[in-house]
Amino acid sequence: MSAIGRNDPCPCGSGKKYKRCCLQKEAPAPGAWTAGERDSALARLMRFARRAELDGDRAAAELTFWGKRLERLTPAEAREAMDFEQSRFGFHEWLVFDCPLHGGGTIVERFLAREGGGLRSGERRYLERMRLSHLRPYEIQAVRLDEGLELLDLWANKRVRVRERLATRQLVEWDVLAARVILGPDGEPILDGSPYLYPTSAKEPILRVLRRLSRSLRGKLPRRDEATFFKSIGMAFHDLWLELVARRPMPTSVTAEGDEVVLCRAVFDVCDRSALEAALANHPELEREDDGSYAWLADSADEVGFRRGFGMFVLEKGRVVLETMSRQRAERGRALLEGAAGPAVAYRATSHESVQRALERRPARRARPDDEVPPEAAAEIVQAFHEGHYRGWLDEPLPALAGRTPREAVGPQVRAPQGDRAPQGHGESLGPRASRGPPCLRLRLDVGGAWAGAARLRMAPAVTCPVRGRWEAGGQA
């Protein structure tokens, strides 16, 4: 990677040329600080920020950072939002580097003024670099594995290359993030701090919010001073992360008939078990499973011989339970059973539960120390799995395709993916999140250090639906 030219845009995002910005601000020479000096500088800065004399400023900062956002949440939701690792890191980073104090300046500036003389040269240089930094929105343009990233500054519409290793195994092309870019110890741009990672679809919503904030602050900030603008609205990136990532509403799932997915259980008392079993066994839409339950299937198969499943009738002691995935199916299943079994059953009640509620009541899995996998090892494992899966899935026989592979089912026009690219139309390189699932709740960088001391967040496990047996094709319930 080439060094930054004097006339190139400064990587700090100020909008100025490098020679008129960070080059004039004690730009550090190669080897300006070590990883140990960086971590010790942050540790000393955080201890300074906890001093009693700053209690009032910290309280005011918390009010500014969270504002009225917590008023829209229940107490449990507010505690969850404040306990997110990203929220804790994001607040403290914004507090020390961006938040203005009552007496002027920021915590890092006050710390450097009072105790800078006692810092090692590398510690001071690192904090000076971070003092000038701010969060900005970027889009990943290219990923060079274990080397770095090519970013597009979404606000200034300029490209910048950063040196980074660990994040290249977590990010893919077109990802969106808010991050601090500073000149590293070797004079090359690097990512530092605690970035916010967003889904690809968040780019336009983020830019709309930033434009609205820019218009509202017009005339209140120095003209063309982008650094001051982004420092003043730094908490907005956290708000957007909460809205678009951490507390993003569950997607609306529908069945093949277009009905909302709701987990339903219709319960019937059994009045004549032998008559009920005979009725179930003779019904053309029901198929007996090995455990004695009956799968409720479509009356006819599709072109490849697959019969869609609608639910399951489970025989229990003294009752039969219909488990299905929509209110409409529950009503249809009730009519089917009452029509087939007649007086052999007596309807009692139907319970309904949303997928969100099922997720919330699912007991949390407690992490054990043995479960922890180093981020680098986890990234390599996930990447190897995705690469193997996406290279081989076209040639795996599927029961839903009558034992044929997807390639055989669609004919010779589908070719194997070339190189490291997915089939045409997917538009993404094979990578750690090639399946395009939701972004992780916290991005890991090479410079983890003092920001990475908290326990890792675990994503909520997927809910297990009570409907057993047959499932429908095409990703629908």
Short mmCIF file of C-alpha atoms in Angstrom, two decimals:
data_model
loop_
_atom_site.label_atom_id
_atom_site.label_comp_id
_atom_site.label_asym_id
_atom_site.label_seq_id
_atom_site.Cartn_x
_atom_site.Cartn_y
_atom_site.Cartn_z
CA MET A 1 0.00 0.00 0.00
CA SER A 2 1.45 3.34 -0.98
CA ALA A 3 1.97 6.18 1.50
CA ILE A 4 -0.45 9.09 1.54
CA GLY A 5 0.53 11.89 -0.80
CA ARG A 6 0.74 15.47 0.46
CA ASN A 7 -2.12 16.53 -1.84
CA ASP A 8 -4.32 13.50 -1.17
CA PRO A 9 -7.49 13.88 0.94
CA CYS A 10 -6.62 13.49 4.60
CA PRO A 11 -7.74 10.04 5.87
CA CYS A 12 -9.12 11.62 9.05
CA GLY A 13 -12.12 12.75 6.97
CA SER A 14 -11.76 16.48 7.52
CA GLY A 15 -12.17 17.18 3.81
CA LYS A 16 -8.82 18.97 3.70
CA LYS A 17 -5.66 17.94 1.89
CA TYR A 18 -3.29 15.83 3.93
CA LYS A 19 -0.58 18.51 3.88
CA ARG A 20 -2.99 21.08 5.36
CA CYS A 21 -4.39 18.77 8.02
CA CYS A 22 -2.80 15.85 9.87
CA LEU A 23 0.63 16.28 8.26
CA GLN A 24 0.88 19.59 10.14
CA LYS A 25 -0.41 18.14 13.41
CA GLU A 26 2.59 16.26 14.64
CA ALA A 27 2.14 13.45 12.14
CA PRO A 28 3.89 10.49 13.78
CA ALA A 29 6.86 8.86 12.18
CA PRO A 30 6.99 5.09 11.46
CA GLY A 31 6.88 3.13 14.69
CA ALA A 32 5.22 6.06 16.47
CA TRP A 33 3.52 3.79 19.00
CA THR A 34 3.34 0.14 19.90
CA ALA A 35 0.27 -1.96 20.66
CA GLY A 36 1.26 -1.91 24.32
CA GLU A 37 1.51 1.89 24.33
CA ARG A 38 -1.90 2.14 22.69
CA ASP A 39 -3.53 -0.09 25.31
CA SER A 40 -1.81 1.61 28.24
CA ALA A 41 -2.79 5.06 26.89
CA LEU A 42 -6.44 4.01 26.69
CA ALA A 43 -6.33 2.47 30.16
CA ARG A 44 -4.93 5.67 31.67
CA LEU A 45 -7.46 7.78 29.78
CA MET A 46 -10.36 5.67 31.03
CA ARG A 47 -9.15 5.92 34.63
CA PHE A 48 -8.98 9.70 34.23
CA ALA A 49 -12.53 9.74 32.83
CA ARG A 50 -13.81 8.02 36.00
CA ARG A 51 -12.60 10.79 38.31
CA ALA A 52 -15.17 12.31 40.64
CA GLU A 53 -14.60 15.79 39.20
CA LEU A 54 -16.12 14.55 35.92
CA ASP A 55 -19.25 13.00 37.48
CA GLY A 56 -21.44 15.87 36.33
CA ASP A 57 -20.07 15.77 32.80
CA ARG A 58 -20.55 12.00 32.62
CA ALA A 59 -24.16 12.30 33.78
CA ALA A 60 -24.83 14.99 31.18
CA ALA A 61 -23.11 12.87 28.53
CA GLU A 62 -25.32 9.87 29.32
CA LEU A 63 -28.40 12.05 28.96
CA THR A 64 -27.15 13.36 25.61
CA PHE A 65 -26.10 9.93 24.36
CA TRP A 66 -29.38 8.22 25.25
CA GLY A 67 -31.69 11.26 25.33
CA LYS A 68 -35.34 10.30 25.07
CA ARG A 69 -34.52 7.01 23.37
CA LEU A 70 -34.99 5.01 26.56
CA GLU A 71 -38.44 6.54 27.13
CA ARG A 72 -39.74 4.57 24.15
CA LEU A 73 -38.57 1.28 25.69
CA THR A 74 -39.83 -0.83 28.55
CA PRO A 75 -37.49 -1.07 31.58
CA ALA A 76 -36.34 -4.52 30.44
CA GLU A 77 -35.71 -3.29 26.89
CA ALA A 78 -33.82 -0.25 28.19
CA ARG A 79 -31.56 -2.44 30.33
CA GLU A 80 -30.93 -4.72 27.38
CA ALA A 81 -30.05 -1.78 25.11
CA MET A 82 -27.64 -0.28 27.67
CA ASP A 83 -26.03 -3.68 28.34
CA PHE A 84 -25.09 -4.32 24.73
CA GLU A 85 -21.33 -4.53 24.47
CA GLN A 86 -21.40 -2.20 21.48
CA SER A 87 -23.46 0.32 23.47
CA ARG A 88 -20.99 0.34 26.37
CA PHE A 89 -17.95 0.64 24.14
CA GLY A 90 -19.64 3.19 21.89
CA PHE A 91 -20.64 5.42 24.80
CA HIS A 92 -17.23 5.47 26.48
CA GLU A 93 -15.43 6.05 23.20
CA TRP A 94 -17.74 8.96 22.35
CA LEU A 95 -17.45 10.28 25.93
CA VAL A 96 -13.66 10.57 25.96
CA PHE A 97 -12.99 11.61 22.34
CA ASP A 98 -16.03 13.56 21.15
CA CYS A 99 -18.31 14.78 23.94
CA PRO A 100 -17.76 18.47 24.84
CA LEU A 101 -17.21 19.17 28.55
CA HIS A 102 -18.94 21.93 30.47
CA GLY A 103 -15.72 23.90 30.73
CA GLY A 104 -14.78 23.38 27.09
CA GLY A 105 -12.75 20.76 25.27
CA THR A 106 -13.06 17.01 25.60
CA ILE A 107 -11.87 14.51 28.19
CA VAL A 108 -8.92 13.42 26.06
CA GLU A 109 -7.87 17.05 25.59
CA ARG A 110 -8.10 17.74 29.31
CA PHE A 111 -6.17 14.56 30.05
CA LEU A 112 -3.39 15.47 27.63
CA ALA A 113 -3.18 19.00 29.02
CA ARG A 114 -2.88 17.81 32.62
CA GLU A 115 -1.02 14.54 32.40
CA GLY A 116 0.45 14.49 28.91
CA GLY A 117 3.89 15.21 30.32
CA GLY A 118 3.84 11.90 32.16
CA LEU A 119 2.98 9.84 29.09
CA ARG A 120 5.44 7.97 26.96
CA SER A 121 5.90 9.49 23.52
CA GLY A 122 4.00 6.66 21.83
CA GLU A 123 1.09 6.97 24.23
CA ARG A 124 0.80 10.68 23.60
CA ARG A 125 1.05 10.31 19.83
CA TYR A 126 -1.71 7.71 19.78
CA LEU A 127 -4.06 9.85 21.88
CA GLU A 128 -3.33 12.89 19.70
CA ARG A 129 -4.37 10.87 16.68
CA MET A 130 -7.57 9.68 18.35
CA ARG A 131 -8.30 13.22 19.57
CA LEU A 132 -8.58 14.30 15.93
CA SER A 133 -10.70 11.31 14.91
CA HIS A 134 -14.45 11.00 14.50
CA LEU A 135 -16.96 8.45 13.27
CA ARG A 136 -17.86 8.61 9.56
CA PRO A 137 -20.01 6.39 7.32
CA TYR A 138 -18.17 4.06 4.95
CA GLU A 139 -19.07 1.36 2.46
CA ILE A 140 -16.77 -1.59 1.83
CA GLN A 141 -15.64 -1.45 -1.79
CA ALA A 142 -13.11 -4.28 -1.71
CA VAL A 143 -11.70 -6.75 0.80
CA ARG A 144 -8.09 -7.90 0.56
CA LEU A 145 -7.92 -10.91 2.85
CA ASP A 146 -5.51 -10.41 5.77
CA GLU A 147 -4.25 -7.18 4.21
CA GLY A 148 -6.81 -4.42 4.29
CA LEU A 149 -10.00 -2.82 3.09
CA GLU A 150 -10.90 -0.32 0.41
CA LEU A 151 -13.57 2.02 1.77
CA LEU A 152 -15.84 4.60 0.18
CA ASP A 153 -16.49 7.61 2.39
CA LEU A 154 -20.25 7.90 1.89
CA TRP A 155 -20.34 11.53 3.01
CA ALA A 156 -17.42 12.89 0.98
CA ASN A 157 -17.73 10.28 -1.81
CA LYS A 158 -13.99 9.57 -1.66
CA ARG A 159 -12.11 6.31 -1.41
CA VAL A 160 -9.58 5.41 1.24
CA ARG A 161 -7.52 2.29 1.78
CA VAL A 162 -6.97 1.07 5.31
CA ARG A 163 -4.67 -1.58 6.63
CA GLU A 164 -6.60 -4.19 8.62
CA ARG A 165 -6.34 -7.94 9.06
CA LEU A 166 -8.96 -9.41 11.40
CA ALA A 167 -11.90 -7.44 10.00
CA THR A 168 -11.16 -8.72 6.49
CA ARG A 169 -12.48 -12.08 7.68
CA GLN A 170 -15.68 -10.54 9.05
CA LEU A 171 -16.60 -7.99 6.38
CA VAL A 172 -17.68 -8.44 2.78
CA GLU A 173 -18.11 -6.13 -0.17
CA TRP A 174 -20.92 -3.55 0.20
CA ASP A 175 -21.08 -3.78 3.99
CA VAL A 176 -21.77 -0.41 5.63
CA LEU A 177 -20.05 0.77 8.79
CA ALA A 178 -19.39 3.87 10.85
CA ALA A 179 -15.74 3.92 11.88
CA ARG A 180 -12.79 6.04 12.90
CA VAL A 181 -9.96 6.11 10.38
CA ILE A 182 -6.64 7.39 11.70
CA LEU A 183 -3.05 7.30 10.52
CA GLY A 184 -1.47 4.26 12.11
CA PRO A 185 2.01 3.98 13.61
CA ASP A 186 3.49 3.29 10.16
CA GLY A 187 1.82 6.30 8.55
CA GLU A 188 -0.88 4.23 6.84
CA PRO A 189 -4.63 4.62 7.50
CA ILE A 190 -6.09 2.10 9.92
CA LEU A 191 -9.44 1.51 11.64
CA ASP A 192 -9.51 2.17 15.36
CA GLY A 193 -12.06 2.35 18.12
CA SER A 194 -15.37 0.49 18.15
CA PRO A 195 -16.99 0.60 14.67
CA TYR A 196 -20.72 0.18 14.09
CA LEU A 197 -21.57 -2.43 11.45
CA TYR A 198 -24.85 -2.08 9.55
CA PRO A 199 -26.68 -4.13 6.91
CA THR A 200 -26.19 -3.16 3.28
CA SER A 201 -29.72 -1.79 3.12
CA ALA A 202 -28.88 0.80 5.80
CA LYS A 203 -26.83 3.05 3.52
CA GLU A 204 -29.63 5.33 2.35
CA PRO A 205 -31.40 5.58 5.76
CA ILE A 206 -28.08 6.55 7.37
CA LEU A 207 -27.37 9.21 4.76
CA ARG A 208 -30.90 10.63 5.11
CA VAL A 209 -30.42 11.03 8.86
CA LEU A 210 -27.00 12.65 8.39
CA ARG A 211 -28.34 15.11 5.79
CA ARG A 212 -31.19 16.06 8.10
CA LEU A 213 -28.77 16.64 10.98
CA SER A 214 -26.49 18.66 8.71
CA ARG A 215 -29.37 20.95 7.71
CA SER A 216 -30.46 21.38 11.34
CA LEU A 217 -26.93 22.39 12.39
CA ARG A 218 -26.31 24.69 9.43
CA GLY A 219 -25.17 28.06 10.72
CA LYS A 220 -24.30 26.67 14.15
CA LEU A 221 -21.00 25.07 13.14
CA PRO A 222 -17.93 26.48 11.33
CA ARG A 223 -18.38 26.29 7.58
CA ARG A 224 -17.02 23.11 5.95
CA ASP A 225 -15.81 21.82 9.33
CA GLU A 226 -16.82 18.19 8.87
CA ALA A 227 -14.81 16.97 11.85
CA THR A 228 -16.78 19.19 14.25
CA PHE A 229 -20.04 18.16 12.62
CA PHE A 230 -19.38 14.43 12.98
CA LYS A 231 -18.10 14.79 16.53
CA SER A 232 -21.25 16.68 17.47
CA ILE A 233 -23.58 13.99 16.07
CA GLY A 234 -21.50 10.91 16.96
CA MET A 235 -24.29 9.44 19.10
CA ALA A 236 -26.50 9.29 15.99
CA PHE A 237 -24.50 6.33 14.73
CA HIS A 238 -25.36 4.47 17.92
CA ASP A 239 -29.04 5.35 17.53
CA LEU A 240 -28.97 4.02 13.99
CA TRP A 241 -27.21 0.85 15.12
CA LEU A 242 -29.87 0.21 17.76
CA GLU A 243 -32.66 0.79 15.25
CA LEU A 244 -31.20 -1.05 12.27
CA VAL A 245 -29.23 -3.86 13.92
CA ALA A 246 -29.62 -4.55 17.63
CA ARG A 247 -33.35 -3.81 17.92
CA ARG A 248 -34.35 -4.32 14.31
CA PRO A 249 -37.93 -5.61 14.18
CA MET A 250 -38.39 -9.24 13.32
CA PRO A 251 -39.13 -9.73 9.61
CA THR A 252 -42.72 -10.52 8.82
CA SER A 253 -42.95 -14.20 7.88
CA VAL A 254 -45.86 -15.55 5.87
CA THR A 255 -46.98 -18.99 4.83
CA ALA A 256 -47.28 -20.11 1.23
CA GLU A 257 -50.89 -18.90 1.33
CA GLY A 258 -49.74 -15.40 2.36
CA ASP A 259 -50.96 -15.62 5.97
CA GLU A 260 -48.89 -14.32 8.89
CA VAL A 261 -46.85 -17.03 10.61
CA VAL A 262 -48.26 -17.63 14.08
CA LEU A 263 -47.47 -20.74 16.12
CA CYS A 264 -50.84 -22.40 16.83
CA ARG A 265 -51.93 -25.40 18.90
CA ALA A 266 -55.52 -26.59 18.62
CA VAL A 267 -56.48 -29.08 21.35
CA PHE A 268 -59.28 -31.67 21.08
CA ASP A 269 -60.53 -34.16 23.68
CA VAL A 270 -60.63 -37.74 22.43
CA CYS A 271 -64.04 -39.37 22.95
CA ASP A 272 -63.41 -42.55 20.92
CA ARG A 273 -59.74 -43.29 20.27
CA SER A 274 -60.21 -46.26 17.94
CA ALA A 275 -62.64 -44.31 15.76
CA LEU A 276 -60.26 -41.34 15.73
CA GLU A 277 -57.27 -43.46 14.68
CA ALA A 278 -59.32 -45.08 11.91
CA ALA A 279 -60.44 -41.66 10.64
CA LEU A 280 -56.89 -40.33 10.64
CA ALA A 281 -55.47 -43.41 8.91
CA ASN A 282 -58.07 -43.29 6.12
CA HIS A 283 -57.90 -39.56 5.36
CA PRO A 284 -56.09 -38.83 2.04
CA GLU A 285 -54.41 -35.66 3.36
CA LEU A 286 -52.90 -37.34 6.43
CA GLU A 287 -49.82 -39.54 6.52
CA ARG A 288 -48.77 -41.54 9.57
CA GLU A 289 -45.27 -40.88 10.92
CA ASP A 290 -43.04 -43.35 12.77
CA ASP A 291 -43.86 -41.82 16.16
CA GLY A 292 -47.60 -42.29 15.68
CA SER A 293 -48.40 -38.69 14.77
CA TYR A 294 -50.00 -37.72 11.45
CA ALA A 295 -48.54 -35.21 9.00
CA TRP A 296 -51.14 -33.00 7.33
CA LEU A 297 -50.15 -32.67 3.66
CA ALA A 298 -51.48 -31.04 0.53
CA ASP A 299 -53.93 -33.28 -1.33
CA SER A 300 -51.72 -33.33 -4.42
CA ALA A 301 -48.00 -33.20 -5.14
CA ASP A 302 -46.21 -30.58 -7.23
CA GLU A 303 -44.31 -31.23 -10.45
CA VAL A 304 -41.36 -32.82 -8.63
CA GLY A 305 -43.51 -35.01 -6.40
CA PHE A 306 -43.33 -32.88 -3.25
CA ARG A 307 -46.39 -32.52 -1.02
CA ARG A 308 -46.47 -29.35 1.04
CA GLY A 309 -46.93 -29.80 4.78
CA PHE A 310 -49.56 -27.78 6.67
CA GLY A 311 -49.18 -29.12 10.19
CA MET A 312 -49.12 -32.15 12.45
CA PHE A 313 -51.79 -34.04 14.42
CA VAL A 314 -50.20 -35.42 17.58
CA LEU A 315 -52.02 -38.12 19.55
CA GLU A 316 -51.58 -37.75 23.31
CA LYS A 317 -53.23 -39.41 26.28
CA GLY A 318 -56.88 -38.44 26.16
CA ARG A 319 -56.45 -35.75 23.53
CA VAL A 320 -55.19 -34.89 20.05
CA VAL A 321 -53.25 -31.68 19.31
CA LEU A 322 -52.99 -29.94 15.95
CA GLU A 323 -49.72 -27.99 15.60
CA THR A 324 -49.58 -25.57 12.71
CA MET A 325 -48.22 -22.16 11.69
CA SER A 326 -51.14 -19.79 11.04
CA ARG A 327 -54.57 -19.04 12.42
CA GLN A 328 -56.10 -19.84 9.05
CA ARG A 329 -54.46 -23.26 8.95
CA ALA A 330 -55.61 -23.92 12.50
CA GLU A 331 -59.22 -23.26 11.45
CA ARG A 332 -58.87 -25.43 8.35
CA GLY A 333 -57.28 -28.20 10.39
CA ARG A 334 -60.08 -28.05 12.93
CA ALA A 335 -62.67 -28.39 10.17
CA LEU A 336 -60.71 -31.30 8.64
CA LEU A 337 -60.51 -33.21 11.92
CA GLU A 338 -64.11 -32.61 12.97
CA GLY A 339 -65.32 -33.60 9.51
CA ALA A 340 -63.25 -36.80 9.48
CA ALA A 341 -63.63 -37.94 13.11
CA GLY A 342 -67.07 -36.51 13.92
CA PRO A 343 -68.15 -37.32 17.49
CA ALA A 344 -64.85 -39.09 18.18
CA VAL A 345 -63.33 -35.73 19.13
CA ALA A 346 -64.52 -32.62 20.96
CA TYR A 347 -62.81 -29.27 20.30
CA ARG A 348 -61.48 -27.55 23.43
CA ALA A 349 -59.33 -24.47 22.54
CA THR A 350 -56.65 -23.02 20.26
CA SER A 351 -53.55 -21.16 21.51
CA HIS A 352 -51.63 -18.64 19.40
CA GLU A 353 -48.07 -17.38 19.91
CA SER A 354 -46.01 -15.04 17.76
CA VAL A 355 -42.53 -15.99 16.70
CA GLN A 356 -41.17 -12.97 18.60
CA ARG A 357 -42.83 -14.12 21.81
CA ALA A 358 -41.48 -17.64 21.35
CA LEU A 359 -37.98 -16.19 20.99
CA GLU A 360 -38.37 -14.05 24.11
CA ARG A 361 -39.47 -16.90 26.35
CA ARG A 362 -36.80 -19.27 25.09
CA PRO A 363 -34.31 -19.72 27.96
CA ALA A 364 -30.96 -18.11 27.29
CA ARG A 365 -28.03 -20.42 26.80
CA ARG A 366 -25.33 -19.78 29.36
CA ALA A 367 -21.88 -19.51 27.92
CA ARG A 368 -19.13 -21.64 29.35
CA PRO A 369 -15.47 -20.67 29.19
CA ASP A 370 -14.82 -23.75 27.05
CA ASP A 371 -17.29 -22.44 24.46
CA GLU A 372 -15.23 -19.36 23.67
CA VAL A 373 -13.40 -19.49 20.35
CA PRO A 374 -10.78 -16.86 19.46
CA PRO A 375 -12.23 -14.45 16.88
CA GLU A 376 -9.55 -15.26 14.30
CA ALA A 377 -10.14 -19.01 14.60
CA ALA A 378 -13.93 -18.54 14.46
CA ALA A 379 -13.65 -16.36 11.35
CA GLU A 380 -11.50 -18.98 9.58
CA ILE A 381 -13.90 -21.79 10.48
CA VAL A 382 -16.95 -19.85 9.28
CA GLN A 383 -15.23 -18.81 6.07
CA ALA A 384 -14.14 -22.37 5.30
CA PHE A 385 -17.68 -23.62 5.90
CA HIS A 386 -19.28 -21.00 3.66
CA GLU A 387 -16.79 -21.53 0.87
CA GLY A 388 -17.34 -25.30 0.94
CA HIS A 389 -21.11 -24.92 1.10
CA TYR A 390 -21.50 -22.36 -1.66
CA ARG A 391 -19.12 -24.21 -3.97
CA GLY A 392 -20.86 -27.57 -3.54
CA TRP A 393 -24.57 -26.95 -3.00
CA LEU A 394 -25.44 -27.02 -6.69
CA ASP A 395 -24.23 -30.63 -6.89
CA GLU A 396 -25.88 -32.04 -3.75
CA PRO A 397 -28.91 -34.35 -4.30
CA LEU A 398 -32.09 -33.07 -2.63
CA PRO A 399 -35.17 -35.13 -1.68
CA ALA A 400 -37.41 -32.21 -2.72
CA LEU A 401 -35.96 -32.56 -6.25
CA ALA A 402 -36.59 -36.32 -6.38
CA GLY A 403 -32.94 -37.04 -5.64
CA ARG A 404 -31.59 -34.74 -8.33
CA THR A 405 -29.10 -31.95 -7.74
CA PRO A 406 -30.14 -28.29 -8.30
CA ARG A 407 -27.88 -28.24 -11.36
CA GLU A 408 -29.56 -31.31 -12.83
CA ALA A 409 -33.03 -29.92 -12.05
CA VAL A 410 -32.58 -26.66 -14.00
CA GLY A 411 -30.59 -28.03 -16.90
CA PRO A 412 -27.20 -27.29 -18.45
CA GLN A 413 -27.49 -23.48 -18.43
CA VAL A 414 -26.19 -23.25 -14.83
CA ARG A 415 -22.42 -23.35 -14.64
CA ALA A 416 -20.22 -23.81 -11.61
CA PRO A 417 -19.09 -20.54 -10.00
CA GLN A 418 -15.68 -19.37 -11.14
CA GLY A 419 -12.90 -18.35 -8.81
CA ASP A 420 -14.04 -16.64 -5.64
CA ARG A 421 -17.30 -15.27 -7.07
CA ALA A 422 -20.81 -16.49 -6.42
CA PRO A 423 -23.06 -17.40 -9.38
CA GLN A 424 -23.99 -14.43 -11.56
CA GLY A 425 -26.74 -12.38 -9.98
CA HIS A 426 -25.64 -12.84 -6.38
CA GLY A 427 -23.29 -9.90 -6.74
CA GLU A 428 -21.06 -10.77 -3.78
CA SER A 429 -17.80 -12.54 -3.18
CA LEU A 430 -17.71 -15.69 -1.14
CA GLY A 431 -16.81 -14.57 2.33
CA PRO A 432 -17.56 -14.88 6.02
CA ARG A 433 -21.14 -13.63 5.57
CA ALA A 434 -21.83 -14.71 2.00
CA SER A 435 -25.26 -15.89 3.10
CA ARG A 436 -26.06 -12.22 3.79
CA GLY A 437 -27.47 -12.79 7.22
CA PRO A 438 -27.74 -9.97 9.74
CA PRO A 439 -24.48 -8.23 10.67
CA CYS A 440 -22.74 -9.30 13.83
CA LEU A 441 -23.45 -7.14 16.86
CA ARG A 442 -19.83 -6.12 17.21
CA LEU A 443 -17.04 -5.95 14.65
CA ARG A 444 -13.61 -7.14 15.80
CA LEU A 445 -10.54 -5.18 14.69
CA ASP A 446 -6.80 -5.86 14.93
CA VAL A 447 -6.62 -3.10 17.56
CA GLY A 448 -8.97 -4.84 20.01
CA GLY A 449 -7.00 -3.89 23.12
CA ALA A 450 -8.80 -1.95 25.79
CA TRP A 451 -12.08 -1.88 23.83
CA ALA A 452 -12.38 -5.67 23.79
CA GLY A 453 -12.45 -6.42 27.49
CA ALA A 454 -16.14 -7.19 27.90
CA ALA A 455 -17.71 -10.61 27.36
CA ARG A 456 -18.73 -11.39 23.81
CA LEU A 457 -22.38 -11.07 22.88
CA ARG A 458 -24.13 -14.16 21.63
CA MET A 459 -26.88 -13.86 19.06
CA ALA A 460 -30.28 -15.18 20.15
CA PRO A 461 -30.77 -18.76 18.94
CA ALA A 462 -33.40 -19.46 16.35
CA VAL A 463 -36.78 -20.51 17.68
CA THR A 464 -37.76 -24.14 17.29
CA CYS A 465 -41.24 -24.30 15.83
CA PRO A 466 -43.56 -26.86 17.42
CA VAL A 467 -44.71 -28.17 14.04
CA ARG A 468 -42.78 -31.34 13.39
CA GLY A 469 -42.36 -33.55 10.37
CA ARG A 470 -42.80 -32.00 6.93
CA TRP A 471 -41.66 -28.53 5.93
CA GLU A 472 -42.32 -26.53 2.84
CA ALA A 473 -39.80 -25.69 0.16
CA GLY A 474 -38.69 -22.25 -0.92
CA GLY A 475 -38.01 -20.79 2.52
CA GLN A 476 -41.65 -20.38 3.47
CA ALA A 477 -43.42 -21.86 6.42
#
